[in-house]
Short mmCIF file of C-alpha atoms in Angstrom, two decimals:
data_model
loop_
_atom_site.label_atom_id
_atom_site.label_comp_id
_atom_site.label_asym_id
_atom_site.label_seq_id
_atom_site.Cartn_x
_atom_site.Cartn_y
_atom_site.Cartn_z
CA MET A 1 44.29 39.86 40.03
CA LYS A 2 45.45 40.83 36.65
CA TYR A 3 43.69 44.26 37.01
CA ARG A 4 45.63 44.91 40.25
CA LEU A 5 48.93 44.04 38.61
CA GLN A 6 48.10 46.27 35.66
CA ALA A 7 47.10 49.17 37.92
CA ILE A 8 50.41 48.81 39.82
CA LEU A 9 52.33 48.70 36.56
CA PHE A 10 50.72 51.82 35.23
CA VAL A 11 51.63 53.67 38.42
CA PHE A 12 55.19 52.46 37.95
CA VAL A 13 55.16 53.91 34.31
CA ALA A 14 54.17 57.36 35.89
CA PHE A 15 56.75 56.99 38.54
CA MET A 16 59.46 56.31 35.85
CA LEU A 17 58.38 59.41 33.78
CA GLY A 18 58.11 61.55 36.91
CA CYS A 19 61.63 60.62 37.98
CA ASN A 20 62.91 61.49 34.53
CA GLU A 21 61.04 64.75 34.25
CA TYR A 22 61.30 66.13 37.78
CA MET A 23 64.65 64.76 39.00
CA ILE A 24 66.38 67.44 37.03
CA VAL A 25 65.21 70.00 39.55
CA GLY A 26 67.09 68.31 42.42
CA VAL A 27 70.32 67.86 40.46
CA LEU A 28 70.52 71.29 38.54
CA PRO A 29 73.12 72.78 40.99
CA ASP A 30 75.30 69.75 40.40
CA ILE A 31 75.06 70.05 36.57
CA ALA A 32 75.70 73.65 36.89
CA HIS A 33 78.89 72.96 38.89
CA GLU A 34 80.13 70.37 36.39
CA TYR A 35 79.27 72.60 33.30
CA HIS A 36 80.47 75.80 34.90
CA ASP A 37 77.17 77.45 34.13
CA SER A 38 74.58 79.55 35.97
CA LEU A 39 71.36 78.01 37.62
CA SER A 40 69.21 80.51 35.61
CA ALA A 41 70.77 79.30 32.33
CA LEU A 42 70.40 75.63 33.14
CA GLY A 43 66.78 76.24 34.24
CA LEU A 44 66.07 76.36 30.53
CA LEU A 45 66.55 72.54 30.51
CA VAL A 46 63.29 72.39 32.38
CA THR A 47 61.65 74.89 30.04
CA VAL A 48 62.75 73.30 26.87
CA PHE A 49 61.77 69.75 28.08
CA ALA A 50 58.38 70.84 28.88
CA LEU A 51 57.86 72.74 25.65
CA ILE A 52 58.96 69.77 23.49
CA TYR A 53 56.71 67.57 25.52
CA ALA A 54 53.80 69.80 24.81
CA ILE A 55 54.48 70.10 21.10
CA PHE A 56 55.12 66.38 20.29
CA THR A 57 52.66 64.69 22.60
CA PRO A 58 49.52 65.56 20.60
CA LEU A 59 51.22 64.83 17.28
CA ILE A 60 52.51 61.44 18.31
CA THR A 61 49.32 60.48 20.12
CA SER A 62 47.10 61.37 17.17
CA MET A 63 49.48 59.73 14.60
CA ALA A 64 49.91 56.58 16.65
CA ASN A 65 46.15 56.00 16.51
CA ARG A 66 46.87 54.10 13.19
CA TRP A 67 48.63 51.29 14.85
CA LYS A 68 47.77 49.09 17.88
CA ARG A 69 48.23 50.87 21.14
CA HIS A 70 50.44 48.28 22.88
CA HIS A 71 52.80 48.18 19.88
CA VAL A 72 53.08 51.98 19.97
CA LEU A 73 53.68 52.03 23.68
CA LEU A 74 56.57 49.53 23.66
CA THR A 75 58.14 51.37 20.73
CA LEU A 76 57.94 54.65 22.64
CA MET A 77 59.39 52.89 25.71
CA VAL A 78 62.60 51.90 23.69
CA VAL A 79 62.87 55.64 22.54
CA PHE A 80 62.60 56.80 26.10
CA PHE A 81 65.28 54.28 27.14
CA VAL A 82 67.64 55.63 24.62
CA GLY A 83 66.93 59.23 25.44
CA ASN A 84 67.42 58.67 29.28
CA THR A 85 70.57 56.67 28.77
CA TRP A 86 71.91 59.47 26.55
CA SER A 87 71.29 61.86 29.45
CA ALA A 88 73.32 59.64 31.70
CA LEU A 89 76.15 59.71 29.30
CA ALA A 90 76.08 63.48 28.49
CA THR A 91 79.31 65.21 29.00
CA ASN A 92 78.34 68.80 27.99
CA TYR A 93 75.26 71.04 27.94
CA VAL A 94 74.45 70.58 24.20
CA SER A 95 74.51 66.80 24.57
CA LEU A 96 72.26 66.94 27.72
CA LEU A 97 69.82 69.28 26.14
CA LEU A 98 69.47 67.09 22.98
CA SER A 99 69.02 63.98 25.14
CA ARG A 100 66.27 65.73 27.11
CA ILE A 101 64.60 66.81 23.85
CA LEU A 102 64.43 63.16 22.67
CA THR A 103 63.03 61.94 25.97
CA ALA A 104 60.47 64.82 26.12
CA THR A 105 59.33 63.85 22.52
CA VAL A 106 57.91 60.45 23.72
CA ALA A 107 57.25 60.81 27.47
CA GLY A 108 53.86 62.49 27.04
CA ALA A 109 52.55 59.95 24.45
CA ILE A 110 53.52 57.19 26.80
CA ILE A 111 51.54 58.50 29.73
CA SER A 112 48.64 59.32 27.42
CA ILE A 113 48.35 55.73 26.14
CA VAL A 114 48.66 54.33 29.63
CA LEU A 115 45.76 56.57 30.83
CA VAL A 116 43.57 55.38 27.98
CA MET A 117 44.36 51.74 28.87
CA ALA A 118 43.66 52.49 32.45
CA SER A 119 40.25 53.78 31.55
CA PHE A 120 39.41 50.55 29.71
CA VAL A 121 40.84 48.00 32.28
CA ALA A 122 39.25 49.80 35.30
CA PRO A 123 35.65 49.18 36.25
CA ARG A 124 33.57 52.34 35.94
CA GLU A 125 33.31 52.85 39.75
CA LYS A 126 37.11 52.59 40.03
CA ARG A 127 38.16 55.06 37.20
CA ALA A 128 38.61 58.04 39.44
CA SER A 129 40.66 56.10 41.76
CA LEU A 130 42.90 54.52 39.21
CA VAL A 131 43.41 57.77 37.41
CA SER A 132 44.28 59.50 40.71
CA TRP A 133 46.90 56.74 41.47
CA VAL A 134 48.46 57.02 38.00
CA PHE A 135 48.88 60.73 38.62
CA ALA A 136 50.10 59.89 42.16
CA GLY A 137 52.91 58.14 40.41
CA PHE A 138 54.42 61.30 39.46
CA SER A 139 54.14 62.48 43.16
CA ILE A 140 55.73 59.21 44.34
CA ALA A 141 58.59 60.17 42.01
CA SER A 142 58.90 63.26 44.08
CA VAL A 143 58.73 61.41 47.32
CA ILE A 144 61.25 58.72 46.46
CA GLY A 145 62.84 59.45 43.10
CA ILE A 146 63.79 63.06 43.47
CA PRO A 147 65.45 62.64 47.00
CA ILE A 148 67.21 59.38 45.99
CA GLY A 149 68.32 61.03 42.74
CA THR A 150 69.55 64.02 44.67
CA VAL A 151 71.37 61.80 47.19
CA ILE A 152 72.98 59.85 44.32
CA SER A 153 74.01 63.03 42.58
CA THR A 154 75.54 64.59 45.67
CA THR A 155 77.33 61.37 46.78
CA PHE A 156 78.44 60.14 43.43
CA SER A 157 77.36 62.09 40.26
CA TRP A 158 74.19 63.48 38.67
CA HIS A 159 74.98 61.00 35.77
CA ASP A 160 74.31 58.13 38.13
CA SER A 161 70.90 59.52 39.00
CA PHE A 162 69.93 59.03 35.28
CA TRP A 163 71.46 55.61 35.28
CA MET A 164 68.98 54.68 38.02
CA ILE A 165 66.12 55.59 35.74
CA THR A 166 67.64 53.51 32.92
CA VAL A 167 67.47 50.48 35.13
CA LEU A 168 64.01 51.16 36.26
CA THR A 169 62.98 51.54 32.57
CA ILE A 170 64.15 48.03 31.79
CA PHE A 171 61.91 46.52 34.52
CA VAL A 172 58.97 48.66 33.55
CA PHE A 173 59.38 47.58 29.84
CA ALA A 174 59.35 43.90 30.88
CA GLY A 175 56.20 44.48 32.80
CA LEU A 176 54.51 46.10 29.91
CA VAL A 177 55.40 43.26 27.54
CA TRP A 178 53.73 40.77 30.06
CA LEU A 179 50.71 42.83 31.26
CA VAL A 180 49.70 45.49 28.80
CA PRO A 181 46.19 44.94 27.31
CA ARG A 182 46.34 44.13 23.65
CA ASP A 183 42.70 44.73 22.73
CA THR A 184 41.57 48.23 23.73
CA PRO A 185 39.07 49.64 21.18
CA GLN A 186 40.26 52.39 18.82
CA PHE A 187 38.48 54.66 16.49
CA LYS A 188 40.75 55.53 13.58
CA SER A 189 40.24 58.88 11.95
CA THR A 190 42.07 61.87 10.21
CA LEU A 191 44.21 64.34 12.33
CA GLY A 192 41.65 66.94 11.53
CA LYS A 193 38.83 65.13 13.06
CA GLN A 194 40.75 64.17 16.11
CA PHE A 195 41.84 67.82 16.76
CA ALA A 196 38.12 68.82 16.62
CA LEU A 197 38.01 68.29 20.34
CA LEU A 198 40.26 71.36 20.80
CA LYS A 199 37.37 73.57 19.46
CA ASP A 200 35.14 72.82 22.36
CA SER A 201 34.93 75.70 24.75
CA ARG A 202 34.87 73.39 27.77
CA VAL A 203 38.08 71.82 26.56
CA ILE A 204 39.72 75.17 25.85
CA LEU A 205 38.85 76.50 29.33
CA GLY A 206 40.14 73.21 30.91
CA VAL A 207 43.50 73.37 29.21
CA VAL A 208 44.06 76.89 29.87
CA PHE A 209 43.29 76.34 33.58
CA ILE A 210 45.85 73.47 33.71
CA VAL A 211 48.49 75.86 32.00
CA ALA A 212 47.85 78.44 34.81
CA ILE A 213 47.99 75.85 37.60
CA CYS A 214 51.38 74.39 36.38
CA ALA A 215 52.92 77.89 35.68
CA ALA A 216 52.01 78.77 39.29
CA ASP A 217 53.71 75.49 40.48
CA TYR A 218 56.87 75.94 38.52
CA SER A 219 57.12 79.57 39.29
CA ILE A 220 58.71 78.43 42.65
CA TYR A 221 59.32 74.69 42.11
CA THR A 222 62.06 75.35 39.35
CA TYR A 223 64.25 76.96 42.25
CA ILE A 224 62.79 74.98 45.12
CA ARG A 225 66.39 73.63 46.29
CA PRO A 226 67.85 77.19 46.57
CA LEU A 227 64.65 78.46 48.10
CA ILE A 228 64.86 75.87 50.79
CA THR A 229 68.66 76.18 51.53
CA ASN A 230 69.32 79.80 50.67
CA GLU A 231 66.07 81.73 51.43
CA MET A 232 64.53 79.52 54.24
CA GLY A 233 67.95 78.80 55.80
CA PHE A 234 67.80 74.92 56.01
CA SER A 235 70.91 72.91 55.73
CA ASN A 236 71.69 70.37 53.09
CA ALA A 237 71.07 67.76 55.62
CA TRP A 238 67.46 68.85 55.79
CA LEU A 239 67.01 69.14 52.08
CA ASN A 240 66.27 65.64 51.07
CA TRP A 241 63.86 65.16 53.99
CA LEU A 242 62.09 68.18 52.99
CA LEU A 243 61.81 67.14 49.41
CA PHE A 244 60.59 63.75 50.55
CA GLY A 245 57.84 65.60 52.65
CA MET A 246 56.83 67.64 49.60
CA GLY A 247 56.39 64.49 47.64
CA ILE A 248 54.19 63.09 50.54
CA PHE A 249 51.86 66.10 50.20
CA PHE A 250 51.88 65.76 46.42
CA ILE A 251 50.54 62.28 46.91
CA ILE A 252 47.97 63.51 49.45
CA GLY A 253 46.79 66.10 46.81
CA ASN A 254 46.50 63.60 44.09
CA LYS A 255 44.38 61.27 46.40
CA PHE A 256 42.38 64.21 47.61
CA GLY A 257 41.87 65.11 43.86
CA GLY A 258 40.47 61.55 43.27
CA PHE A 259 38.11 62.19 46.19
CA LEU A 260 36.91 65.39 44.53
CA ALA A 261 36.57 63.77 41.20
CA ASP A 262 34.12 61.33 42.60
CA ARG A 263 32.11 64.15 44.39
CA GLY A 264 31.80 66.97 41.88
CA GLY A 265 35.08 67.13 40.03
CA VAL A 266 35.85 70.56 38.49
CA HIS A 267 32.90 71.99 40.27
CA ARG A 268 34.65 71.56 43.62
CA LEU A 269 38.01 73.16 42.59
CA SER A 270 37.39 76.91 42.85
CA GLY A 271 37.83 77.10 46.63
CA ILE A 272 41.10 75.13 46.41
CA TYR A 273 42.74 77.70 44.02
CA ILE A 274 41.39 80.71 45.81
CA ALA A 275 43.30 79.26 48.82
CA MET A 276 46.33 78.54 46.67
CA THR A 277 46.50 82.22 45.54
CA ILE A 278 46.36 83.44 49.11
CA LEU A 279 49.17 81.11 50.04
CA TYR A 280 51.24 82.43 47.08
CA LEU A 281 50.78 86.02 48.34
CA ALA A 282 51.98 84.96 51.85
CA PHE A 283 54.94 82.89 50.56
CA GLY A 284 57.58 85.72 50.32
CA PRO A 285 56.80 87.49 53.66
CA LEU A 286 56.87 84.12 55.43
CA LEU A 287 60.24 82.88 54.16
CA SER A 288 62.08 84.21 57.14
CA PHE A 289 59.91 81.94 59.29
CA LYS A 290 61.31 78.75 57.80
CA TRP A 291 59.01 76.16 59.48
CA ILE A 292 55.92 78.24 58.68
CA ALA A 293 57.23 78.62 55.05
CA ILE A 294 57.56 74.86 54.73
CA LEU A 295 54.04 74.52 55.92
CA VAL A 296 52.90 76.90 53.14
CA VAL A 297 55.03 74.91 50.65
CA ALA A 298 53.21 71.62 51.81
CA LEU A 299 49.68 73.14 51.51
CA LEU A 300 50.69 74.43 48.06
CA CYS A 301 51.82 70.90 47.10
CA VAL A 302 48.31 69.70 47.82
CA ALA A 303 46.66 72.43 45.90
CA PHE A 304 48.94 71.95 42.85
CA SER A 305 47.97 68.24 42.51
CA CYS A 306 44.36 68.44 43.11
CA TYR A 307 43.08 69.10 39.66
CA GLY A 308 44.45 66.08 37.70
CA SER A 309 41.80 63.38 38.22
CA SER A 310 38.93 65.92 37.67
CA THR A 311 40.20 67.39 34.53
CA GLN A 312 41.41 64.08 33.07
CA LEU A 313 37.98 62.44 33.63
CA MET A 314 36.28 65.62 32.29
CA PHE A 315 38.29 65.36 29.08
CA LEU A 316 37.58 61.68 28.58
CA ASP A 317 33.83 62.23 29.24
CA ILE A 318 33.49 64.95 26.73
CA ALA A 319 35.47 62.79 24.19
CA GLU A 320 33.35 59.68 24.83
CA ARG A 321 30.09 61.56 24.43
CA ASP A 322 30.90 64.05 21.56
CA TYR A 323 34.33 63.23 19.96
CA PRO A 324 34.89 59.42 20.24
CA GLN A 325 37.58 59.60 17.62
CA SER A 326 39.61 61.98 19.87
CA LEU A 327 39.75 59.77 22.92
CA ASP A 328 43.60 59.22 22.68
CA LEU A 329 44.08 63.01 22.25
CA ALA A 330 41.69 63.68 25.14
CA SER A 331 43.82 61.44 27.48
CA SER A 332 46.85 63.52 26.57
CA LEU A 333 45.52 66.94 27.29
CA ASN A 334 46.43 66.98 30.89
CA SER A 335 49.99 66.15 30.33
CA ILE A 336 50.42 68.28 27.18
CA PHE A 337 49.07 71.47 28.77
CA ALA A 338 50.70 70.77 32.19
CA ASN A 339 53.98 70.91 30.36
CA ILE A 340 53.12 74.10 28.71
CA GLY A 341 52.36 75.36 32.08
CA ILE A 342 55.69 74.04 33.43
CA SER A 343 57.53 75.63 30.61
CA LEU A 344 55.90 78.98 31.10
CA GLY A 345 56.28 78.81 34.85
CA SER A 346 60.01 77.87 34.63
CA PHE A 347 60.72 80.49 31.88
CA THR A 348 58.93 83.08 34.13
CA ALA A 349 60.83 82.16 37.09
CA SER A 350 64.20 82.05 35.27
CA THR A 351 63.55 85.52 33.90
CA ALA A 352 62.19 86.93 37.19
CA VAL A 353 65.27 85.88 39.26
CA GLN A 354 67.49 87.98 37.01
CA PHE A 355 65.60 91.16 38.21
CA VAL A 356 63.84 90.45 41.49
CA PRO A 357 64.98 88.56 44.67
CA MET A 358 64.10 84.81 44.63
CA ARG A 359 61.72 85.33 47.52
CA ASP A 360 59.44 87.34 45.33
CA LEU A 361 58.63 84.45 43.14
CA GLY A 362 55.47 83.76 45.19
CA TYR A 363 53.95 86.90 43.78
CA VAL A 364 54.53 85.60 40.21
CA GLY A 365 52.77 82.40 41.29
CA SER A 366 49.77 84.37 42.70
CA LEU A 367 49.13 86.05 39.35
CA TYR A 368 48.88 82.52 37.80
CA GLY A 369 46.65 81.51 40.74
CA ILE A 370 44.27 84.37 40.14
CA LEU A 371 43.94 83.40 36.40
CA ALA A 372 43.37 79.66 37.31
CA THR A 373 40.63 80.53 39.86
CA VAL A 374 38.70 82.62 37.38
CA LEU A 375 39.01 79.89 34.70
CA VAL A 376 37.77 77.11 36.91
CA ILE A 377 34.80 79.18 38.00
CA ILE A 378 33.72 79.74 34.45
CA LEU A 379 34.46 76.09 33.57
CA SER A 380 32.29 74.73 36.26
CA LYS A 381 29.35 76.68 34.89
CA LYS A 382 29.87 75.37 31.39
CA TYR A 383 30.59 71.66 32.01
CA THR A 384 27.56 69.89 33.44
CA GLY A 385 28.60 66.28 32.66
CA MET A 386 29.08 64.01 35.64
CA ARG A 387 29.02 60.43 34.07
CA TYR A 388 32.19 59.39 35.80
#
């Protein structure tokens, strides 16, 4: 019974973090209206958040190894609460940017610690399933959090969307105080020894693959709202339903990713990303056929979210066998390099829309898709571990 409650709580942590990170995409136009700024300029909020997330997550995760995980997790949750509440109170661009930086500083370390704890509390045969559900928490944020946040923003104010996350954070914090495991084993070591993991060629290939996938994702996702309304021609009444549907397909992709992780992991991913690249190439030409374009977006959502369980378990497997002192760092690699990819993709998209029509962003995504496909083919030949 306790394991099930812990599993549900870990999914809620991911949901909370996902709402905070991704909801900004749905409310960007409302922020732009209040601050009298352009969408391309405010797109940098996504880029900066992802970049800070990627820089600070490995540092905090590695340094926090000196203290008990549950103490560190609760402390980071308090910082997250302060940062998100600051976002809710922000009255200008600089204040909002600084609040997003503070939140990004701790968000990655929170999910990394949760993933390590999940790997310890779950029976070996349920690891892939629990990891896929934790990743699905981010997708559930797309299904429920982003549409609700967008509705709150358009009905009341985008500030109230962040207040919603603040309230959720209080409930999650109480659950962690009650249920978080306090006795997970830790291997204390120097920062240098922990970062030795990043010299492994399998890990290098894996993280660059994740960067490419997430850059492909955010080459269109940064501007998904104007793509749906302006380019595809859907009304605002349809927007939230379509965002909800995208979230459903993200969840399907995460669960399908857990299925793949149990049946070959990274060795099964190359076909997925070949298909994703083809869909990106078709994206622009199909935008005029709005329902076909939405189907393409749905399939892309599945492809985007397939990799998480396989790469997460691969990193943990490599760390357990060869770098036990780096287990916490290994758990953070997915989130670190996903956010580097998000930063790269959102920056590329923000730059591209200044020179090319928004409908051509699919071609940008296809270039990242080609890179991801090549990398995962090489990785599948180098990585032979299947302990999970």
